JSON list of C-alpha atoms in Angstrom, two decimals:
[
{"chain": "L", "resi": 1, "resn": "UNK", "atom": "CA", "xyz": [-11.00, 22.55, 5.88]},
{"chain": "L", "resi": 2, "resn": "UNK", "atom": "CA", "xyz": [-11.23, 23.91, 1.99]},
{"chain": "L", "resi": 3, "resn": "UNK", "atom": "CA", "xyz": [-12.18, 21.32, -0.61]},
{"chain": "L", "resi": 4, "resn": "UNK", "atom": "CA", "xyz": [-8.08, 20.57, -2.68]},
{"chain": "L", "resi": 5, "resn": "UNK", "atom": "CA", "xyz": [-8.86, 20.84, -6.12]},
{"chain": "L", "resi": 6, "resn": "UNK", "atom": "CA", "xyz": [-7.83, 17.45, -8.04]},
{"chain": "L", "resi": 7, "resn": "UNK", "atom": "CA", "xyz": [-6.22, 19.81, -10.71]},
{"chain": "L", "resi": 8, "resn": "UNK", "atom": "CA", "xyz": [-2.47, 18.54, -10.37]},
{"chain": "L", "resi": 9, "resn": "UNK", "atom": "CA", "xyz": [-2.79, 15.25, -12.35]},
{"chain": "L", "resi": 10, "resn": "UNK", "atom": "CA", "xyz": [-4.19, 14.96, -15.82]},
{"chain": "L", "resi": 11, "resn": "UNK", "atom": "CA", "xyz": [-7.54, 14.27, -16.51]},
{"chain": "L", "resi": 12, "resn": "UNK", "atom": "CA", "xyz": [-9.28, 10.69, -17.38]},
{"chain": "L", "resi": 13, "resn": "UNK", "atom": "CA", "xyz": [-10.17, 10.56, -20.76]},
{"chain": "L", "resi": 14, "resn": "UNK", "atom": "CA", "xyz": [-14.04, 10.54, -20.49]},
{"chain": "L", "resi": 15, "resn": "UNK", "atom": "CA", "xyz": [-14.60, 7.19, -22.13]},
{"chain": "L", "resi": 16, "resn": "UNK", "atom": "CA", "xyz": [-12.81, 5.42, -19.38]},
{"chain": "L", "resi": 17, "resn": "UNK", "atom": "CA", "xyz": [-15.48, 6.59, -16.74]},
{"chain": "L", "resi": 18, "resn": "UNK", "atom": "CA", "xyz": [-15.76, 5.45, -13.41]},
{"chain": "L", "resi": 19, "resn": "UNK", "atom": "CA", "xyz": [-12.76, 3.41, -12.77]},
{"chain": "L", "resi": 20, "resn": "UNK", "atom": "CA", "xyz": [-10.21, 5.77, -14.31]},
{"chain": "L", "resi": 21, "resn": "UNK", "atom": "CA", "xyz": [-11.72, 8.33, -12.01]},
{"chain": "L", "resi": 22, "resn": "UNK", "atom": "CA", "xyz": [-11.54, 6.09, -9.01]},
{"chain": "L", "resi": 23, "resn": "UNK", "atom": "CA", "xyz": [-8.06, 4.87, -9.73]},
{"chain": "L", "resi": 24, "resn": "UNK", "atom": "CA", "xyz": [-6.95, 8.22, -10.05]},
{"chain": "L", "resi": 25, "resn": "UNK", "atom": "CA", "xyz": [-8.47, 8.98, -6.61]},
{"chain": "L", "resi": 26, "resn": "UNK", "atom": "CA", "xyz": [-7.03, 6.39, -4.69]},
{"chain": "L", "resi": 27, "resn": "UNK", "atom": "CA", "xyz": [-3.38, 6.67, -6.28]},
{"chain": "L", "resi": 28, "resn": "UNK", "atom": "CA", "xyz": [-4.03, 10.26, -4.31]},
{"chain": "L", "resi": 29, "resn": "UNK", "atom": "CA", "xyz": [-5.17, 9.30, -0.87]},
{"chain": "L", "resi": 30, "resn": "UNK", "atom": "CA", "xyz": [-2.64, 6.43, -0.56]},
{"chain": "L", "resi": 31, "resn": "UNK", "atom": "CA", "xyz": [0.27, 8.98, -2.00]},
{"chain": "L", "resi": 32, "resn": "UNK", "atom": "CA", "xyz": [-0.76, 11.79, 0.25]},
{"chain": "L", "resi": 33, "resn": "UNK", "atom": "CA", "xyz": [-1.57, 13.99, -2.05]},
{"chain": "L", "resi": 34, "resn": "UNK", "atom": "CA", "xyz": [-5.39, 13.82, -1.02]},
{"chain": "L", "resi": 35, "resn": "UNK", "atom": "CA", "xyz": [-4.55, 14.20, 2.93]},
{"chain": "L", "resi": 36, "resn": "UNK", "atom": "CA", "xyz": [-6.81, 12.65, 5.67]},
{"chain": "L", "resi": 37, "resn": "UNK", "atom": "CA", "xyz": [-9.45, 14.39, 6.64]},
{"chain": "L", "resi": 38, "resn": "UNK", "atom": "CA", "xyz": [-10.20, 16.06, 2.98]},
{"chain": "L", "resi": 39, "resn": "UNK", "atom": "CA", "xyz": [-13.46, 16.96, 1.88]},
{"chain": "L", "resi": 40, "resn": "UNK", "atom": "CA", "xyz": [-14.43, 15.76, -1.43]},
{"chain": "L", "resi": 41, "resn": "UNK", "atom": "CA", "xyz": [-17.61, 16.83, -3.70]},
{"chain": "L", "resi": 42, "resn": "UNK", "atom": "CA", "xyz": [-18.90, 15.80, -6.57]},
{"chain": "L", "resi": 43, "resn": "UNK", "atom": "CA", "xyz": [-19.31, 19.03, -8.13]},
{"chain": "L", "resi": 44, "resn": "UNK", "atom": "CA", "xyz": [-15.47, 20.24, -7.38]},
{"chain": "L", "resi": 45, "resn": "UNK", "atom": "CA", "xyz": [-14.25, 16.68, -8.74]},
{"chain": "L", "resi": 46, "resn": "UNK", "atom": "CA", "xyz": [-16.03, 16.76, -11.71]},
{"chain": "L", "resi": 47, "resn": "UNK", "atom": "CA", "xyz": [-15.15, 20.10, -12.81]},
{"chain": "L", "resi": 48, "resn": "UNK", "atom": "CA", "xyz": [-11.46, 19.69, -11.70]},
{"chain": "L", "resi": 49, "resn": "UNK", "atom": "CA", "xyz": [-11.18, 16.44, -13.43]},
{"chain": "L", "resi": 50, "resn": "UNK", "atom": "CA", "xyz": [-13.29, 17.85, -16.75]},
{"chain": "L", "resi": 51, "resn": "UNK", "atom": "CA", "xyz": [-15.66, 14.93, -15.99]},
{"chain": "L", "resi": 52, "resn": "UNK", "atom": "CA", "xyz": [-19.38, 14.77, -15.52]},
{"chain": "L", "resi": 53, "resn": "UNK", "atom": "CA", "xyz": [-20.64, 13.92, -12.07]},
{"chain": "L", "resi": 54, "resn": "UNK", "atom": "CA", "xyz": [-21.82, 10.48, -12.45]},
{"chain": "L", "resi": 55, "resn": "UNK", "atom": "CA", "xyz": [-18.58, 8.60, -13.07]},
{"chain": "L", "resi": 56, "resn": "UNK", "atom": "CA", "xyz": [-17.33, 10.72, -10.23]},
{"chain": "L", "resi": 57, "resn": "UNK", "atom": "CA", "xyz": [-19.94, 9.39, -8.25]},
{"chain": "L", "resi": 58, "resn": "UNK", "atom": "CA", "xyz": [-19.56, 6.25, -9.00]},
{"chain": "L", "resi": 59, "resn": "UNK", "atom": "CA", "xyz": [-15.75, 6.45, -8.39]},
{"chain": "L", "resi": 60, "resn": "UNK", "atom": "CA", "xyz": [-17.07, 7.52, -4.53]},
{"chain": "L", "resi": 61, "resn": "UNK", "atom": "CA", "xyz": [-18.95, 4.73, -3.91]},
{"chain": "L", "resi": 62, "resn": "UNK", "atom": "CA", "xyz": [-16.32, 2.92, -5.00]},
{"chain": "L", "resi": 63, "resn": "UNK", "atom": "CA", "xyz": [-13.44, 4.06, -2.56]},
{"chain": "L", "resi": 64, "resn": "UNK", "atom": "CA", "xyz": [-16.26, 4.51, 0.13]},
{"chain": "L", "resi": 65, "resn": "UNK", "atom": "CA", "xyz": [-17.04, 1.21, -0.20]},
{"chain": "L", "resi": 66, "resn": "UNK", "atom": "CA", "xyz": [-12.57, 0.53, 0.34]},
{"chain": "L", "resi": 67, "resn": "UNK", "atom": "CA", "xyz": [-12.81, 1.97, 3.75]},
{"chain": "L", "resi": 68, "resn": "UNK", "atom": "CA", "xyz": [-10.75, 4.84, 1.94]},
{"chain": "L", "resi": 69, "resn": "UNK", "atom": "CA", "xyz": [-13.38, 7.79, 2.36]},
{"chain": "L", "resi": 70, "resn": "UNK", "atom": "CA", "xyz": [-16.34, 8.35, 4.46]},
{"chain": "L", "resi": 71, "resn": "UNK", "atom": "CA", "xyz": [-19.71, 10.01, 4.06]},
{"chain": "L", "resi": 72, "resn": "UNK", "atom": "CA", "xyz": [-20.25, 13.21, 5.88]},
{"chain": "L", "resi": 73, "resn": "UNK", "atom": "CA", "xyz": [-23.88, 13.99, 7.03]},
{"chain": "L", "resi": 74, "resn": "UNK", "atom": "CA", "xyz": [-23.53, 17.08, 5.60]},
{"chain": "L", "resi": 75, "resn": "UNK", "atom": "CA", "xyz": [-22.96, 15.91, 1.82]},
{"chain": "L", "resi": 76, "resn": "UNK", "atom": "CA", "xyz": [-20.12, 14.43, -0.21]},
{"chain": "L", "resi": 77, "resn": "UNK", "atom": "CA", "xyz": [-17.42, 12.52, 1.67]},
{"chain": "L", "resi": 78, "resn": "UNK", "atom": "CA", "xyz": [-13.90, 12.92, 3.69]},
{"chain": "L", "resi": 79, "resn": "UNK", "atom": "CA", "xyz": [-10.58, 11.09, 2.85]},
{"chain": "L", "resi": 80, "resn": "UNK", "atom": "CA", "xyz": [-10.46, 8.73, 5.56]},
{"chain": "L", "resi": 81, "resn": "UNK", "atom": "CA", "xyz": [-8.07, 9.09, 8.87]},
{"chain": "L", "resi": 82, "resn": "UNK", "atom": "CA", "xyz": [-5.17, 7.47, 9.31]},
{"chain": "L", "resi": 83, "resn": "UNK", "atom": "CA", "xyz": [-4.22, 6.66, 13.39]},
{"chain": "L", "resi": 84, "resn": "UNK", "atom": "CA", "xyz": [-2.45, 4.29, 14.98]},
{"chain": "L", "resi": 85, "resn": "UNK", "atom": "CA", "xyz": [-4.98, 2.12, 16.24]},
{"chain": "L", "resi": 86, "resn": "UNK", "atom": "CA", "xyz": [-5.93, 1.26, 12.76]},
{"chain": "L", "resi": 87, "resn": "UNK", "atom": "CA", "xyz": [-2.47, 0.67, 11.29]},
{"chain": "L", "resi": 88, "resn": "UNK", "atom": "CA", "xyz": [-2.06, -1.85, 14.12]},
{"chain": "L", "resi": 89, "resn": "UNK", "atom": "CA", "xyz": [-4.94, -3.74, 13.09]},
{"chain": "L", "resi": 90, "resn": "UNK", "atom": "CA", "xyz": [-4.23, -3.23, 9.28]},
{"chain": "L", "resi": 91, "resn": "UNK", "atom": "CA", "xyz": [-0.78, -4.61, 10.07]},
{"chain": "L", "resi": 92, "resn": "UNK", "atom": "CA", "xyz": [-1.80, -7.55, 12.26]},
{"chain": "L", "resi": 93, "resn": "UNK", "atom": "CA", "xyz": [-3.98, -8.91, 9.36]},
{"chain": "L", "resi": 94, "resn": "UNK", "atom": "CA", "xyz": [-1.31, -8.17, 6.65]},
{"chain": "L", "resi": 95, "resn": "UNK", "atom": "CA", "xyz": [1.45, -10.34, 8.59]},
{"chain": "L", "resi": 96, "resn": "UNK", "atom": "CA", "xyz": [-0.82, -13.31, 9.55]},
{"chain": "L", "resi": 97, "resn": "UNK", "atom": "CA", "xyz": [-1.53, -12.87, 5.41]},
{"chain": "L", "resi": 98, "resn": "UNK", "atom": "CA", "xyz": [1.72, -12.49, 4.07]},
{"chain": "L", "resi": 99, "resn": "UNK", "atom": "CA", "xyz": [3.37, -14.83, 6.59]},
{"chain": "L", "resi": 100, "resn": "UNK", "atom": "CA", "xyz": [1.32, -17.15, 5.25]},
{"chain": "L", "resi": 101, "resn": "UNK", "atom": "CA", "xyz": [2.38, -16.76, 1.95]},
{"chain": "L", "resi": 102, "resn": "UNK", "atom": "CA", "xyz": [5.89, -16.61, 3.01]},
{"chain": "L", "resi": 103, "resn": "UNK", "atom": "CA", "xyz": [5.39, -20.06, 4.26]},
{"chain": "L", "resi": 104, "resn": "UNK", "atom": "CA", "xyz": [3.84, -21.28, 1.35]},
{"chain": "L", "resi": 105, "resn": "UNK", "atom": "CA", "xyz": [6.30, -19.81, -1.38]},
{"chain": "L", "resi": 106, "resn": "UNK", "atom": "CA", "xyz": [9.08, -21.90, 0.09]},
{"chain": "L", "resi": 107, "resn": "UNK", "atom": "CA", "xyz": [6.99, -24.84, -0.96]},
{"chain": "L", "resi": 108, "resn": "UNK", "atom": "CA", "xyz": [6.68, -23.85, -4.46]},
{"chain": "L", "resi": 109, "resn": "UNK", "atom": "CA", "xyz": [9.27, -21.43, -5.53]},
{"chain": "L", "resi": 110, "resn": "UNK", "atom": "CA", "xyz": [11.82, -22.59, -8.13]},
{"chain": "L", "resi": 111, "resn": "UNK", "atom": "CA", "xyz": [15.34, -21.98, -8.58]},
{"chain": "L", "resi": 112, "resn": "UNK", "atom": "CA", "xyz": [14.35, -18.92, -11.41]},
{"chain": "L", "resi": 113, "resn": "UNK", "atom": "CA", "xyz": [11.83, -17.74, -8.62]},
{"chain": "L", "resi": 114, "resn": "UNK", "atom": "CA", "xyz": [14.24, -17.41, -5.80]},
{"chain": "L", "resi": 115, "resn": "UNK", "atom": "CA", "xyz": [16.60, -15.71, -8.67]},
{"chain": "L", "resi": 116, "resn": "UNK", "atom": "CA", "xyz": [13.52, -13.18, -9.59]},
{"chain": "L", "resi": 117, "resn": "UNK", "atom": "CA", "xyz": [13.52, -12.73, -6.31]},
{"chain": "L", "resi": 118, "resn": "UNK", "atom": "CA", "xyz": [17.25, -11.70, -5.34]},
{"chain": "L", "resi": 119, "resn": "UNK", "atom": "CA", "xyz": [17.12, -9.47, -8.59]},
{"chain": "L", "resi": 120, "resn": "UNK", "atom": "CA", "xyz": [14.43, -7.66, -7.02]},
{"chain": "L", "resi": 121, "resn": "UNK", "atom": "CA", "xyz": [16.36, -6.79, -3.78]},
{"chain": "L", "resi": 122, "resn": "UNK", "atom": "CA", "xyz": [19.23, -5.65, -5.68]},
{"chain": "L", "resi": 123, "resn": "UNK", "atom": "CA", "xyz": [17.31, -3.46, -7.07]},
{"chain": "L", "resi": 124, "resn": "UNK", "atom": "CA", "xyz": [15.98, -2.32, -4.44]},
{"chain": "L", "resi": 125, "resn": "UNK", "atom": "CA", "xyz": [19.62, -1.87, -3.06]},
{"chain": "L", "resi": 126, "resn": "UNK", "atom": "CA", "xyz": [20.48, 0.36, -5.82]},
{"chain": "L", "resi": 127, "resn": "UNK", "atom": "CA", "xyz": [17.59, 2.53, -5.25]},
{"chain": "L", "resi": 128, "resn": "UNK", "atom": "CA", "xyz": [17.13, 3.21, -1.41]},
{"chain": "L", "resi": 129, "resn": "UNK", "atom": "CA", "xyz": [17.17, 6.37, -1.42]},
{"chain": "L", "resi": 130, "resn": "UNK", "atom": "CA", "xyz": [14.50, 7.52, -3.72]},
{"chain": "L", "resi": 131, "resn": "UNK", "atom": "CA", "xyz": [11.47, 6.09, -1.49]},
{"chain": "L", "resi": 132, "resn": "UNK", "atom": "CA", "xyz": [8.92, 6.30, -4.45]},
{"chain": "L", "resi": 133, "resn": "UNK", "atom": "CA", "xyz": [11.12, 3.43, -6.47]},
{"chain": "L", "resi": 134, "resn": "UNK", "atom": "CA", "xyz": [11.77, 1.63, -2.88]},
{"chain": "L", "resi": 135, "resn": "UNK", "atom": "CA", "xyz": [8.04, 1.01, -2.67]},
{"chain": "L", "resi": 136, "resn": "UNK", "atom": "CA", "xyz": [7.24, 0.33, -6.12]},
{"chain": "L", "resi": 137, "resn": "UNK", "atom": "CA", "xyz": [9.83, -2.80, -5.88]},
{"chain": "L", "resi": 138, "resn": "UNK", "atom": "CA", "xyz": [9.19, -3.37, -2.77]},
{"chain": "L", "resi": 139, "resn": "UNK", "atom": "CA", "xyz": [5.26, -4.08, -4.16]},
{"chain": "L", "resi": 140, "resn": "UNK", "atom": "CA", "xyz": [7.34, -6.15, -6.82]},
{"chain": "L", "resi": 141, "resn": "UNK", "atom": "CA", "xyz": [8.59, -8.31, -4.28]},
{"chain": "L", "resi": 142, "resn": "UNK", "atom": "CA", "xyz": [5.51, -9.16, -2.38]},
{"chain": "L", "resi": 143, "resn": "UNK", "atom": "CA", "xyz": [4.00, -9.80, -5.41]},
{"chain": "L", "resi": 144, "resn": "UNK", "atom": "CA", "xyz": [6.25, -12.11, -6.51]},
{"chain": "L", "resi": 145, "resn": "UNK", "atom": "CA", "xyz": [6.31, -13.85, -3.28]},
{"chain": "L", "resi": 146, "resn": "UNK", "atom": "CA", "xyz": [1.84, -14.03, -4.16]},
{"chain": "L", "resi": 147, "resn": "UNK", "atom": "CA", "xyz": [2.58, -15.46, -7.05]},
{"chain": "L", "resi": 148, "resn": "UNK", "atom": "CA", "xyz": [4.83, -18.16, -6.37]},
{"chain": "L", "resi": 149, "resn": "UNK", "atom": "CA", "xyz": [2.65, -19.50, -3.07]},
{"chain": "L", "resi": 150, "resn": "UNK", "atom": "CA", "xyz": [-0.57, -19.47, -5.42]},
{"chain": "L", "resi": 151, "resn": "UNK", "atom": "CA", "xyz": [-2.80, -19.14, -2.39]},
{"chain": "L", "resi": 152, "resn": "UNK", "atom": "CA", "xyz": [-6.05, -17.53, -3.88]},
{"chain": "L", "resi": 153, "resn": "UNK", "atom": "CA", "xyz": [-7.50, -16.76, -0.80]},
{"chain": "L", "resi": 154, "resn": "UNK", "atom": "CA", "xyz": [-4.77, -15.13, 0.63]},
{"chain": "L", "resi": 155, "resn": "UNK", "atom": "CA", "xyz": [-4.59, -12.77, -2.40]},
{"chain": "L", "resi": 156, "resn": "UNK", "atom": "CA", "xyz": [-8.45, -12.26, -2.05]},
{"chain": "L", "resi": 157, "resn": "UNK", "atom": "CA", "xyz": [-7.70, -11.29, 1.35]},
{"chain": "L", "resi": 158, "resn": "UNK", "atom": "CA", "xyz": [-4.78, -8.94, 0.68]},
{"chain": "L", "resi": 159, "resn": "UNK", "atom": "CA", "xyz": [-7.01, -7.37, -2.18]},
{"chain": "L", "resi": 160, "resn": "UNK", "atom": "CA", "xyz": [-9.58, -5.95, 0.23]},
{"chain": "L", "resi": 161, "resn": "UNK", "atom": "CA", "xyz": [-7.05, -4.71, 2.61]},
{"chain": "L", "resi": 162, "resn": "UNK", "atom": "CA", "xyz": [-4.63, -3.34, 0.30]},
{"chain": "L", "resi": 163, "resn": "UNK", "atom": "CA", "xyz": [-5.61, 0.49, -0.23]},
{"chain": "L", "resi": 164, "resn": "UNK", "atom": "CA", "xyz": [-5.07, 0.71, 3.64]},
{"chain": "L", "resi": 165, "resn": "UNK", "atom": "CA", "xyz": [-1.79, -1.18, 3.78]},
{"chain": "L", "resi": 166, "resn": "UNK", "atom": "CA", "xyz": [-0.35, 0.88, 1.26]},
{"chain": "L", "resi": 167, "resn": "UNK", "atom": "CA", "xyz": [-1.45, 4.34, 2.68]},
{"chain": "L", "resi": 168, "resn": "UNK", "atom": "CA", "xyz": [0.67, 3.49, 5.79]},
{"chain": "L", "resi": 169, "resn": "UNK", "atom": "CA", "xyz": [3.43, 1.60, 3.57]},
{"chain": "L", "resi": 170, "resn": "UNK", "atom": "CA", "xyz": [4.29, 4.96, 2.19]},
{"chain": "L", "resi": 171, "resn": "UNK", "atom": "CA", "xyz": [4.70, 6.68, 6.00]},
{"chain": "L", "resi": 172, "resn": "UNK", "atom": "CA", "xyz": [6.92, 4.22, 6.59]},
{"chain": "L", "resi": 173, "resn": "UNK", "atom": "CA", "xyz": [9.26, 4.07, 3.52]},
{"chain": "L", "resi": 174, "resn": "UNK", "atom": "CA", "xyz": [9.46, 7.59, 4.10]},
{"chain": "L", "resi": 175, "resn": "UNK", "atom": "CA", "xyz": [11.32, 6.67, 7.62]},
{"chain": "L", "resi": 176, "resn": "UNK", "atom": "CA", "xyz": [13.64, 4.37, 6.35]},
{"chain": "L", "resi": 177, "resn": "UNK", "atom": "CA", "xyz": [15.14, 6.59, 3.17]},
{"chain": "L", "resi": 178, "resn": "UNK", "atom": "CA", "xyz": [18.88, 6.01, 3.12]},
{"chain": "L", "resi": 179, "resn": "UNK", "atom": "CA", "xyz": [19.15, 2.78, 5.32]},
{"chain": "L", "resi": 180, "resn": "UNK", "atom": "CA", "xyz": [19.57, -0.63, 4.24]},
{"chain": "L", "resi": 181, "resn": "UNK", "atom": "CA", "xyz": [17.04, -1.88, 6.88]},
{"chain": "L", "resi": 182, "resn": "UNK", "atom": "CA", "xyz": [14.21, -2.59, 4.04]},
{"chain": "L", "resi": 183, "resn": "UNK", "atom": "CA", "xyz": [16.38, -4.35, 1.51]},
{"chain": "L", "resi": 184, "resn": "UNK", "atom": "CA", "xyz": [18.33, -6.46, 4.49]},
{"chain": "L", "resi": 185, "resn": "UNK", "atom": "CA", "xyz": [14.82, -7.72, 5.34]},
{"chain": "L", "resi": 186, "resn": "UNK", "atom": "CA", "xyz": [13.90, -8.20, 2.01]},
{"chain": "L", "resi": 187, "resn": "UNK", "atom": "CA", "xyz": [16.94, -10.18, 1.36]},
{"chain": "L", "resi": 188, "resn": "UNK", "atom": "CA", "xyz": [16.71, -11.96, 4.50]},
{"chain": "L", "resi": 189, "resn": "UNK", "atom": "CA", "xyz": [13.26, -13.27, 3.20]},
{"chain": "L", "resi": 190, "resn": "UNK", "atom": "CA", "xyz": [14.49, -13.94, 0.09]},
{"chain": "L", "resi": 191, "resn": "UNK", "atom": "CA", "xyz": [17.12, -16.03, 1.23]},
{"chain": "L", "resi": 192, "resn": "UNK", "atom": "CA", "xyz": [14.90, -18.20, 3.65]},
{"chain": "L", "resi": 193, "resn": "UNK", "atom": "CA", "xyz": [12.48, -19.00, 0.39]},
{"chain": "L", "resi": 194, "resn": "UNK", "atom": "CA", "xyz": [15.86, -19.78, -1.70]},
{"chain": "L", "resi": 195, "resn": "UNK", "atom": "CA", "xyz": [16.54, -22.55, 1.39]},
{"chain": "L", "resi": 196, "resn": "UNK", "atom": "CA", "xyz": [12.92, -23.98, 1.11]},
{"chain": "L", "resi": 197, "resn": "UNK", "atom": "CA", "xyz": [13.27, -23.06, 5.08]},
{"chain": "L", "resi": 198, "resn": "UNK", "atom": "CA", "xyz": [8.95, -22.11, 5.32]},
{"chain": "L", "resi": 199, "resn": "UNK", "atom": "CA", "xyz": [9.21, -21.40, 9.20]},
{"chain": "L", "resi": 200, "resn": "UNK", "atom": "CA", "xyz": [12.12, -18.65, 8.70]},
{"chain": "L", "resi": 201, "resn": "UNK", "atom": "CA", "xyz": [10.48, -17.23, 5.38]},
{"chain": "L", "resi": 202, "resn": "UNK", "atom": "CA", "xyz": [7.00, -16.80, 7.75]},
{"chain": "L", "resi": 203, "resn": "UNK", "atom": "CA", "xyz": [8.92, -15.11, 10.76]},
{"chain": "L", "resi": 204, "resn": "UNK", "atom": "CA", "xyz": [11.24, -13.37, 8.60]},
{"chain": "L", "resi": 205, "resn": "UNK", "atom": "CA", "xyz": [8.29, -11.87, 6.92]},
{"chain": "L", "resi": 206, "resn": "UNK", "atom": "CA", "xyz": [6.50, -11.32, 9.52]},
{"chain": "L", "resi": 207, "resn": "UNK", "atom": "CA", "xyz": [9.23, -9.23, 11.28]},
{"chain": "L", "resi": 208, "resn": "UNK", "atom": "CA", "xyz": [9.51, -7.26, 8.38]},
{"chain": "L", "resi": 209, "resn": "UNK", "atom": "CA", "xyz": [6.28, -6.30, 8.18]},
{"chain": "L", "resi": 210, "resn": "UNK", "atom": "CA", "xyz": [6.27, -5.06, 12.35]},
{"chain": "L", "resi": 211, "resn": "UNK", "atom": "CA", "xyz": [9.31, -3.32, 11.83]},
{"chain": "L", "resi": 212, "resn": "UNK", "atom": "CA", "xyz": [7.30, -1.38, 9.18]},
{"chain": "L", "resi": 213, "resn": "UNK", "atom": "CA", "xyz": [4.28, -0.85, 11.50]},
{"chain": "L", "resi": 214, "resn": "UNK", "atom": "CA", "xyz": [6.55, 0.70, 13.88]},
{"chain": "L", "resi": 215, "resn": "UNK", "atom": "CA", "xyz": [8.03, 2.58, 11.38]},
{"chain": "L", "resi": 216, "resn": "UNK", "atom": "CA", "xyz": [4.21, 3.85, 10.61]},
{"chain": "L", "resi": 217, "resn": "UNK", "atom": "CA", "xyz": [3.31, 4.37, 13.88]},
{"chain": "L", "resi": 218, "resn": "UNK", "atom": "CA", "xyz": [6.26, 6.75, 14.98]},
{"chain": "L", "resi": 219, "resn": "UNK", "atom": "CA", "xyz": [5.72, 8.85, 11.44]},
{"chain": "L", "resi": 220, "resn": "UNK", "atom": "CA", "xyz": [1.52, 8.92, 12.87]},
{"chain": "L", "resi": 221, "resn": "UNK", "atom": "CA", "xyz": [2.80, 10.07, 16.47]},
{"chain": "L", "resi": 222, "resn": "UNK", "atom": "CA", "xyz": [4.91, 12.41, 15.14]},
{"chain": "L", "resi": 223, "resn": "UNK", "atom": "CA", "xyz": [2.36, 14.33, 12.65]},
{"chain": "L", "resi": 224, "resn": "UNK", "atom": "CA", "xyz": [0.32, 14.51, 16.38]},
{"chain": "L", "resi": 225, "resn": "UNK", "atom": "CA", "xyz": [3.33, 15.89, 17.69]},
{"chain": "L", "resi": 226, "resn": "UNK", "atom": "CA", "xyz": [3.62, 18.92, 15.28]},
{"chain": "L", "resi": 227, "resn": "UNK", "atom": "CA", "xyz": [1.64, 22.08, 17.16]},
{"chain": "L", "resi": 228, "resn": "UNK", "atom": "CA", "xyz": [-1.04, 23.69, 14.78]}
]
């Protein structure tokens, strides 16, 4: 497999080093636009990105250390698989997580919470079928739904998971483009932290996040589906 050249986006300004480099990086592997299985060198990075090599080693380490490359024995490092053994397990974590702040947001959220909230979906509504906007709200929401259960650990939690869960997020936005399915389960939750109800915001939010992992996993079987 030839080494893509990181040429498409612009360039980090050089004072911002590393992290600029990294985050530019990882916005690519979780969009796609770095596929699995890429190899990545320094030397190619650095003179695609008009960078020297050290903050674009630096930016490896970083996303190696993510889970969202791997070293090669060889030299420099791939752009991590993505199968459906793994988004099971990614998933399983993220709904115990996020169910669990589900439950907790019902105990917290205010009246201008819950309306944050319901703003969000409609948004959401509006935009369904542009699948770049449906995830960026959708983030939105499950931030706001961090924020109002205030559960640090949780958030810690979801932090060192959260490349992975949004590499397969975007496989399975990508399935539901044009239905209402992700802003009726968005609502749903919604609603069930607007009736302090904790037990129906935790399944409700739970459920939304399977029906998204199966979403995921039929968009992974089909890519191994395709013949070569």
């Amino acid at each position: 497999m030839t080494t893509s050249s990181p040429e498409a986006g612009p360039a980090p300004r050089r004072q911002s080093g590393a992290r600029a480099v990294y985050e530019m990086l990882r916005e690519r592997i979780i969009s796609g636009a770095l596929p699995p299985g890429e190899r990545l060198t320094e030397p190619v990075l650095s003179a695609g990105l008009g960078v020297s090599r050290t903050p674009v080693r630096e930016a490896l380490l970083l996303l190696q250390a993510e889970g969202l490359v791997t070293e090669l024995p060889t030299g420099g490092v791939r752009v991590a698989a993505l199968d459906v053994s793994d988004a099971r397990r990614v998933s399983a974590v993220r709904s115990r997580l996020e169910g669990l702040l589900a439950y907790e947001a019902c105990e917290r959220a205010t009246p201008d919470d819950v309306a944050r909230l319901h703003r969000l979906v409609d948004l959401m509504d509006a935009v369904r079928d542009h699948d770049d906007e449906v995830l960026r709200i959708g983030g939105q929401f499950h931030g706001e739904i961090e924020r109002i259960a205030g559960n640090a650990w949780c958030s810690a939690l979801l932090r060192q998971i959260g490349g992975h869960v949004d590499r397969y997020r975007v496989l399975a936005a990508r399935r539901r483009i044009g239905t209402t399915d992700h802003v009726d389960e968005h609502r749903a939750i919604a609603y069930a932290v607007g009736q302090g109800d904790p037990v129906t915001a935790e399944a409700t939010m739970r459920a939304h996040i399977e029906r998204s992992a199966a979403m995921t996993e039929q968009a992974l079987t089909a890519r191994q589906t395709i013949p070569s």
